[in-house]
Short mmCIF file of C-alpha atoms in Angstrom, two decimals:
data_model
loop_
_atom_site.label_atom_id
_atom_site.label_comp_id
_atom_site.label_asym_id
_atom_site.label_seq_id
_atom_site.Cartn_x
_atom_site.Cartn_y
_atom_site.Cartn_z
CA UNK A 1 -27.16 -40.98 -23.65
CA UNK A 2 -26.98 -38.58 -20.58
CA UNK A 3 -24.56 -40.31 -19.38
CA UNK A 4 -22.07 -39.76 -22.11
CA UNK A 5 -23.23 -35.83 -22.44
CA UNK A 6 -21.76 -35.68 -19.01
CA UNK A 7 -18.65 -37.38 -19.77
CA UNK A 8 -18.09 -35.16 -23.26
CA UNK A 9 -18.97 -31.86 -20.73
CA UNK A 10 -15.53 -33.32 -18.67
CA UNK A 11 -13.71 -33.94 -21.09
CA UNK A 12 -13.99 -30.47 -22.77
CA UNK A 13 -13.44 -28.70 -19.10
CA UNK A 14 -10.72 -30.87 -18.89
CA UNK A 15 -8.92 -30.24 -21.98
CA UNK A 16 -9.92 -26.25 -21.75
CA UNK A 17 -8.09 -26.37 -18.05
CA UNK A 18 -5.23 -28.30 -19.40
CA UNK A 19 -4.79 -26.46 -22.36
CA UNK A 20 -3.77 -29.63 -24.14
CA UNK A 21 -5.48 -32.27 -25.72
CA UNK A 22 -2.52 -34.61 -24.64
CA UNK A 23 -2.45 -33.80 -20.84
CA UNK A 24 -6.12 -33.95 -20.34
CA UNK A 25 -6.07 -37.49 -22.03
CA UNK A 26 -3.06 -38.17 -19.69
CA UNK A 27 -5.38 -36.74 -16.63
CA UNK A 28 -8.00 -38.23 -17.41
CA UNK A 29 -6.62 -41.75 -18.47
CA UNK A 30 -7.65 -42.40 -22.02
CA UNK A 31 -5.82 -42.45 -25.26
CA UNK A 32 -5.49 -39.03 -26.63
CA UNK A 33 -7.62 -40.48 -29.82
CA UNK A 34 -10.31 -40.96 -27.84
CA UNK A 35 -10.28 -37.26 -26.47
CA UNK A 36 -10.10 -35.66 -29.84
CA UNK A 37 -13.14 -37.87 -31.23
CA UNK A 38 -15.36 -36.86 -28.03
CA UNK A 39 -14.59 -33.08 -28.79
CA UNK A 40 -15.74 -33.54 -32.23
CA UNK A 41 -18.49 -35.28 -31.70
CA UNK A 42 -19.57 -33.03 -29.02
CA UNK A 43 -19.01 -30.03 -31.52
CA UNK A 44 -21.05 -31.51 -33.92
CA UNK A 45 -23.88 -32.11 -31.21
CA UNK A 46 -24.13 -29.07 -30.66
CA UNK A 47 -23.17 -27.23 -34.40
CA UNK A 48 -20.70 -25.02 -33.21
CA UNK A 49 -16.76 -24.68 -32.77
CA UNK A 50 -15.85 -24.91 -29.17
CA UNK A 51 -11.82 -24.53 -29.51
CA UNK A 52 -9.31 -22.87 -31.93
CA UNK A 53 -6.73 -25.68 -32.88
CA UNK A 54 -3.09 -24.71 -33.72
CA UNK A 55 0.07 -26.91 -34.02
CA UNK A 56 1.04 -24.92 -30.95
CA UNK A 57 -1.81 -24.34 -28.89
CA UNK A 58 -5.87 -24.20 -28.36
CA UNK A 59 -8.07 -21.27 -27.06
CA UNK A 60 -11.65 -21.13 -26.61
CA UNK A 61 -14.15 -19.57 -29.44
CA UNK A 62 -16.86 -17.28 -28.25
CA UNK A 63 -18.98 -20.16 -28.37
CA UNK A 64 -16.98 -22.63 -26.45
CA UNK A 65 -16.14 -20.06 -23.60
CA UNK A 66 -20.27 -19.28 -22.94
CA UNK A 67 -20.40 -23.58 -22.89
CA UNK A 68 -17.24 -23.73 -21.03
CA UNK A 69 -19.06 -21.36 -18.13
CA UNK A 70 -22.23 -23.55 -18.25
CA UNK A 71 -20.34 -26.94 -17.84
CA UNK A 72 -18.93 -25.77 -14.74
CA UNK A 73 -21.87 -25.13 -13.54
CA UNK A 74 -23.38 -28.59 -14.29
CA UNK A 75 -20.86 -30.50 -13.39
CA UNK A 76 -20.65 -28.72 -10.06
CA UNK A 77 -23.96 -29.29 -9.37
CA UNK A 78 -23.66 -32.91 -10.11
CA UNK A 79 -20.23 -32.77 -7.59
CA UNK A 80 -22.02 -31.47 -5.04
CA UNK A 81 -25.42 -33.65 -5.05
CA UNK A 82 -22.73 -36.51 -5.55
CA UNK A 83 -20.88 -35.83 -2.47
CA UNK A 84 -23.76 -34.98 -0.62
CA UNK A 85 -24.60 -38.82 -0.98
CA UNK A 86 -21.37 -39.98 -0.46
CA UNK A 87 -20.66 -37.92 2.45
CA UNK A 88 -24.01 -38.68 4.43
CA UNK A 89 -22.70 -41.80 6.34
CA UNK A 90 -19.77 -39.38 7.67
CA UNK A 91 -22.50 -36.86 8.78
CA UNK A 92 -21.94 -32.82 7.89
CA UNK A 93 -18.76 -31.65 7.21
CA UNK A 94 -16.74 -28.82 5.89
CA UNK A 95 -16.77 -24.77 5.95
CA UNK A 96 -20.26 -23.43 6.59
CA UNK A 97 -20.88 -19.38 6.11
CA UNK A 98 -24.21 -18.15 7.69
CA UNK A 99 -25.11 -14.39 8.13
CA UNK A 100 -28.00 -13.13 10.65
CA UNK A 101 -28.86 -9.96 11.88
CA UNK A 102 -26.87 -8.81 14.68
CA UNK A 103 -29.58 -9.14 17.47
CA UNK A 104 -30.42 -12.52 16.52
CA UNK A 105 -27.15 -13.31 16.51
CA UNK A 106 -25.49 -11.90 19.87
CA UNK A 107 -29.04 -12.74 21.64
CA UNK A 108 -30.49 -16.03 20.43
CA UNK A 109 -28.06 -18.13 18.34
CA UNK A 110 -24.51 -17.15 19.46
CA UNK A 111 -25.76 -18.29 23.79
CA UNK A 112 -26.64 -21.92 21.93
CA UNK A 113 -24.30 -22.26 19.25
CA UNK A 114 -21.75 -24.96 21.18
CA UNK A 115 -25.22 -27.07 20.80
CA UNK A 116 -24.33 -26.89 17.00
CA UNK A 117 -20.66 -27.66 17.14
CA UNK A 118 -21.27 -30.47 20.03
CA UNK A 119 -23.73 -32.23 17.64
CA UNK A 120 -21.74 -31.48 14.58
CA UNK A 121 -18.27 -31.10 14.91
CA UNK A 122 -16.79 -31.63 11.57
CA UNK A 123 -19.19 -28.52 10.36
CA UNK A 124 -16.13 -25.29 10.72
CA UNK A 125 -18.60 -22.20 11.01
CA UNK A 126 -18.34 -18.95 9.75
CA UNK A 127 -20.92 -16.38 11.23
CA UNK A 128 -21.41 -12.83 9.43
CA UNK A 129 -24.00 -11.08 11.94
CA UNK A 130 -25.47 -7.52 10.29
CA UNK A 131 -28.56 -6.21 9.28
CA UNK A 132 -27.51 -5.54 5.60
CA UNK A 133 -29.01 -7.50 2.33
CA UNK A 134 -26.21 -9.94 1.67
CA UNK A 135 -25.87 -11.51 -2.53
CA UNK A 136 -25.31 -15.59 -1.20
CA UNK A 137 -23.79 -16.09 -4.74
CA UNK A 138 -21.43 -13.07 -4.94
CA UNK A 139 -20.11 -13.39 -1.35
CA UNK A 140 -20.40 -17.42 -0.83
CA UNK A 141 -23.11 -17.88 2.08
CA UNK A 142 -24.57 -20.81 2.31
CA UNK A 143 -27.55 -19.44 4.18
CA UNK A 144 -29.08 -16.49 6.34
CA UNK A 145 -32.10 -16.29 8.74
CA UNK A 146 -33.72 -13.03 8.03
CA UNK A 147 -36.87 -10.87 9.22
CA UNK A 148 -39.92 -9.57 7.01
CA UNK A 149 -41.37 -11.72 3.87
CA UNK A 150 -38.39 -13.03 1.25
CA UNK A 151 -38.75 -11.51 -1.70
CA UNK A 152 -35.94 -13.43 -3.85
CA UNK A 153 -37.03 -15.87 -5.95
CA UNK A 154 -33.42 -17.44 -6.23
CA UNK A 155 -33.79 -18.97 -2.22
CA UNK A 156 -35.86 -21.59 -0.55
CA UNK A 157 -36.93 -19.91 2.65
CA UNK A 158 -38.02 -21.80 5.74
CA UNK A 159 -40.17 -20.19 8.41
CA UNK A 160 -38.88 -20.96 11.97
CA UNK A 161 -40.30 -18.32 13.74
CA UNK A 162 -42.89 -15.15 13.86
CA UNK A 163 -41.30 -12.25 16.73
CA UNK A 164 -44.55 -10.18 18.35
CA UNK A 165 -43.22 -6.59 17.63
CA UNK A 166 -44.03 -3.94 20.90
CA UNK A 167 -44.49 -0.19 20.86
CA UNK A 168 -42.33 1.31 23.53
CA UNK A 169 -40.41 4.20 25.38
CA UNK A 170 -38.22 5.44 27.84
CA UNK A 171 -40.26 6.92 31.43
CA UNK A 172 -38.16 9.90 30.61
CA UNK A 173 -39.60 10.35 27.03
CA UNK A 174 -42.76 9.65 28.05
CA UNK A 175 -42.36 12.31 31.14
CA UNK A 176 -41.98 15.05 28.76
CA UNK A 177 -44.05 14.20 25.61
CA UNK A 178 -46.99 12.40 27.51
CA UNK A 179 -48.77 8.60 26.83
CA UNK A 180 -50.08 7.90 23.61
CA UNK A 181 -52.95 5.96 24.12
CA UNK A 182 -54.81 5.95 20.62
CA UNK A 183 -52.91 5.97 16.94
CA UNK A 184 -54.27 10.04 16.30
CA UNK A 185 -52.08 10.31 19.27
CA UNK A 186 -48.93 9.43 17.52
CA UNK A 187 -49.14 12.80 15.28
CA UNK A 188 -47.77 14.62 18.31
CA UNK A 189 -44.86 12.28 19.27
CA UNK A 190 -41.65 11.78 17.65
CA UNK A 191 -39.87 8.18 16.76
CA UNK A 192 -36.59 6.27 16.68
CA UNK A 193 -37.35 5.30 12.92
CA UNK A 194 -35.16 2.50 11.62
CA UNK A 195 -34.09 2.60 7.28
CA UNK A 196 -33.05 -0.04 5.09
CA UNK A 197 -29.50 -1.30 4.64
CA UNK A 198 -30.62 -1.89 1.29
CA UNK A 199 -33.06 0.88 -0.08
CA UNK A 200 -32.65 3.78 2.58
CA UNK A 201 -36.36 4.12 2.68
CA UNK A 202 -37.68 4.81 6.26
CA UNK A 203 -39.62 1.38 7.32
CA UNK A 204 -43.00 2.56 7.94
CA UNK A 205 -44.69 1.82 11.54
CA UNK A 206 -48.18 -0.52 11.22
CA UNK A 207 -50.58 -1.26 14.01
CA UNK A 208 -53.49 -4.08 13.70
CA UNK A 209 -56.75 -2.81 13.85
CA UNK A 210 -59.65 -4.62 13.46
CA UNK A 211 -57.36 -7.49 11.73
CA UNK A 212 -56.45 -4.52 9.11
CA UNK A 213 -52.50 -3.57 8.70
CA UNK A 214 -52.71 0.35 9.52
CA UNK A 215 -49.07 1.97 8.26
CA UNK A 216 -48.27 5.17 9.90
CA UNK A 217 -45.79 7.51 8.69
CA UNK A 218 -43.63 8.80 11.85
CA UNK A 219 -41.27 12.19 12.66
CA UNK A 220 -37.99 10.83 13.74
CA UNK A 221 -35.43 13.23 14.97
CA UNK A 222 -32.59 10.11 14.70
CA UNK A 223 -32.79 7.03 12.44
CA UNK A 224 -30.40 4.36 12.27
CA UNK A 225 -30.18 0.88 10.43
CA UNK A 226 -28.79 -1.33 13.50
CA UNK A 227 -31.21 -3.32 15.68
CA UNK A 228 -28.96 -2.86 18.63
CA UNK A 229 -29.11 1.02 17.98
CA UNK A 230 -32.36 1.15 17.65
CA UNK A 231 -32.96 -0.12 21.31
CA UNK A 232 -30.19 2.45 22.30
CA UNK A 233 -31.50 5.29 20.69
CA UNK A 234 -35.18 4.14 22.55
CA UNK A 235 -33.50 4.04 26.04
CA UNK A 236 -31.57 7.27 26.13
CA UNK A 237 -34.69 8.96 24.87
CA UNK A 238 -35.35 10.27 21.37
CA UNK A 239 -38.51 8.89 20.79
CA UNK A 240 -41.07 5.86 20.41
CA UNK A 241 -39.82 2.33 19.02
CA UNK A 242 -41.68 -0.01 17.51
CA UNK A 243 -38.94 -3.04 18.18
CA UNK A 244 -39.34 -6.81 18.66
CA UNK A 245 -40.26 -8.56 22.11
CA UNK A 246 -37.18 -10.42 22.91
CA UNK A 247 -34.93 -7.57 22.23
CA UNK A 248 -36.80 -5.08 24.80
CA UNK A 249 -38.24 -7.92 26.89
CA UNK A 250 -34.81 -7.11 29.71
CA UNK A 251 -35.59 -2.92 29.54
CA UNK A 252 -39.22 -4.29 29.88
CA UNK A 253 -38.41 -6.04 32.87
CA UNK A 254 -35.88 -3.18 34.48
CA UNK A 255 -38.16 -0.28 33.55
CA UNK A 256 -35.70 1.33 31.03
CA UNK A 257 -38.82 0.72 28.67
CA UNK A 258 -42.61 0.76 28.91
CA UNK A 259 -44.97 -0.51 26.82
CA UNK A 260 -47.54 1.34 25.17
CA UNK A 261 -50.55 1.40 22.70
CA UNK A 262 -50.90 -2.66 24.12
CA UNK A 263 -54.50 -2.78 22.83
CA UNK A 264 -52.89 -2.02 19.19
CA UNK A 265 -50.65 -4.29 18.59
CA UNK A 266 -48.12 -4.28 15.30
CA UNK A 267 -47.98 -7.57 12.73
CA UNK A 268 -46.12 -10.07 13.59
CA UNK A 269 -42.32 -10.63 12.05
CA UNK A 270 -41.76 -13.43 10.55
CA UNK A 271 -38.60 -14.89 10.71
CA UNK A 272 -36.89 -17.45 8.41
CA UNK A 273 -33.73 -19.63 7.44
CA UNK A 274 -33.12 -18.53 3.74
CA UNK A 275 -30.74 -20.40 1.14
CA UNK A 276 -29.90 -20.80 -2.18
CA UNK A 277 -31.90 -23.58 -4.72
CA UNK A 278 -28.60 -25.61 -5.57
CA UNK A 279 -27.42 -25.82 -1.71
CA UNK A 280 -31.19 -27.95 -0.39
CA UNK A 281 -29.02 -31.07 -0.77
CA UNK A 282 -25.91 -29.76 1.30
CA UNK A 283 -25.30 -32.19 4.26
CA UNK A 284 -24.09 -28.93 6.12
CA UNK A 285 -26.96 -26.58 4.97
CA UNK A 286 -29.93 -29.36 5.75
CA UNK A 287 -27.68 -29.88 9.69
CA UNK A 288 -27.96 -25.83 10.63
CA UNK A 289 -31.58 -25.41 9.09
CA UNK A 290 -32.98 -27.81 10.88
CA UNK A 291 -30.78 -27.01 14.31
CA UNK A 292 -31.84 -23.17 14.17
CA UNK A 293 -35.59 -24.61 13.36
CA UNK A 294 -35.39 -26.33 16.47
CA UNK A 295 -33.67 -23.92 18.40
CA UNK A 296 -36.37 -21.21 17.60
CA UNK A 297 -39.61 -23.12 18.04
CA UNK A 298 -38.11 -23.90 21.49
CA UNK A 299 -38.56 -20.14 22.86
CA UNK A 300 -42.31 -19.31 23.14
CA UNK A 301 -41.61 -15.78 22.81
CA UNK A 302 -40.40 -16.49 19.04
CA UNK A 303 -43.67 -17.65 18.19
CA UNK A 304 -45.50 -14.41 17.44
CA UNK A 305 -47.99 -14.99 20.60
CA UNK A 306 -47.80 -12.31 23.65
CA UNK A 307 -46.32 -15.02 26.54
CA UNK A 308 -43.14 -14.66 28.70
CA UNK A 309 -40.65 -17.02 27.18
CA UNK A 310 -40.22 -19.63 30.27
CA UNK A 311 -39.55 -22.67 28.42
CA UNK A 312 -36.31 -20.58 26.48
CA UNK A 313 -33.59 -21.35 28.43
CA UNK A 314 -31.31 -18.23 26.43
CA UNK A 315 -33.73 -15.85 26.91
CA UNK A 316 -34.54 -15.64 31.08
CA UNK A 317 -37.39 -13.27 32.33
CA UNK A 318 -38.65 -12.99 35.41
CA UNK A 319 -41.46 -11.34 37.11
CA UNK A 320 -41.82 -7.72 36.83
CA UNK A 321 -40.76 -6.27 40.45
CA UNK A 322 -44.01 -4.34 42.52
CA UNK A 323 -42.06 -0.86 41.90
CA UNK A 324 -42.21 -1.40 38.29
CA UNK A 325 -45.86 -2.20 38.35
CA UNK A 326 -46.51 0.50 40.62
CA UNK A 327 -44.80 2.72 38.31
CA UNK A 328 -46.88 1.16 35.25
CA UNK A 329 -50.09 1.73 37.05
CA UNK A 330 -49.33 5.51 37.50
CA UNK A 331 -48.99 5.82 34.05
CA UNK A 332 -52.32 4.02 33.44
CA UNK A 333 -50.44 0.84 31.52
CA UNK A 334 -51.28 -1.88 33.54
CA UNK A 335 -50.99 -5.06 31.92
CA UNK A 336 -48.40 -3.53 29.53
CA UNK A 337 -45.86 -6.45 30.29
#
């Protein structure tokens, strides 16, 4: 029966941690006999020797340490869907590590986050907050949110939000290299291009035309792998950004940036809550998935549509000011913001 598979699986981790027949019958509160026959007959379930046996000690066989590895495994599993049972009346609980890319972090979740804590306070959070591919298994996150489509077969990814990307520039970069105003344009402009953490491949630009995804290769004279950078590098100059809404929507509104090439739009970014298969029954996991869900359909400017985000309370913008519009309207980008 399954049931006594699962038993014989703790039994053998037992004995294998104890390093004793004796004090994992003692641990485990059954007569010694009765550990020694469920070895055995586990052994000869599965045709193979599992431990060495000497008067003076046991040690694992080849065997027995590749089934030792795989009944932790199980039987953690089972813990955790267990407790996550047991533990729901209590309500979340315990150590949770998330990491997000820095923007998102310091500009959308970290101004809401006592929302999290207030509702659960037994949930101790760790944040990691870079734009680098983190392994969930090798460095124990229990989930990320992360831009682009999720390639990893290993996660369950939740959408919870789509960011309208811009293309925009400093009024002093656009002083001295002019207004792009159609893509064959772009040829004789220069870019703040961003590379991957992962690959260091330059991310190619795209613009929508005609519904199509156009990528266009761009001369960069910097290049950086930081979000926060990336707007930097954009307001002291060095070139064109292509760069998400909410994180230029304040230089938008100061006229540190200006929009251009409106009419051509890039795709959409969508953004989702990533984590790994055995965690979708984690009290803890389930809690900040659907609080950052929440959090992020609240803000219409998360939801890949060109409006001013009004209703999101962490992300204020008012009115653009008549000198900024005036300025706009010089430069033949009205309707830009």
């Amino acid at each position: 029966m399954a049931m006594d598979r699962f038993q014989a699986m703790r039994v053998f981790v037992r004995v294998v941690d104890a390093s004793s027949f004796s004090r994992a019958a003692d641990s485990l509160g059954m007569p010694r006999t009765t550990v020694t026959i469920i070895i055995q007959q586990l052994e000869a379930t599965l045709q193979v020797r599992l431990l060495n046996r000497t008067t003076r000690r046991i040690s694992l066989t080849p065997d027995g340490a590749s089934y030792y590895e795989h009944c932790i495994h199980i039987l953690g599993e089972v813990e955790e869907a267990e407790a996550s049972f047991r533990d729901a009346a209590k309500g979340p609980r315990g150590r949770l590590r998330i990491d997000v890319p820095s923007t998102i972090g310091r500009q959308i979740l970290i101004p809401k986050l006592y929302d999290f804590h207030e509702r659960y306070p037994e949930v101790e959070l760790a944040i990691g907050m870079s734009d680098r591919h983190v392994d969930l298994v090798r460095e124990a996150v229990d989930c990320v949110i992360r831009g682009g489509v999720l390639a990893d077969s290993t996660l369950v990814a939740r959408r919870i939000a789509s960011f309208k990307v811009i293309t925009c520039a400093s009024p002093k970069y656009l002083e001295r290299h002019g207004v792009p105003t159609c893509i064959e344009d772009l040829s004789h402009h220069v870019a703040v291009n961003y590379f991957s953490s992962r690959t260091g491949r330059i991310i190619d630009w795209d613009f929508l035309v005609d519904g199509q995804s156009i990528p266009v290769k761009m001369k960069s004279e910097v290049s950086v792998n930081d979000g926060e950078a990336y707007v930097e590098c954009a307001l002291q100059g060095f070139g064109l950004t292509q760069v998400a809404r909410f994180m230029a929507h304040k230089y938008l509104e100061s006229g540190q940036l200006i929009e251009v090439l409106p009419q051509l739009s890039p795709s959409p970014i969508p953004i989702s809550v990533a984590y790994l298969q055995n965690r979708h029954l984690s009290p803890k996991v389930r809690a900040f998935v659907d609080w950052v869900s929440e959090l992020f359909s609240s803000c219409p400017m998360l939801s890949g549509v060109d409006t001013h985000p009004d209703a999101c309370s962490s992300l204020p913008l008012k009115a653009p000011s008549n000198t900024l519009r005036q300025e706009i309207d010089q430069m033949n980008l009205v309707g830009a913001l």
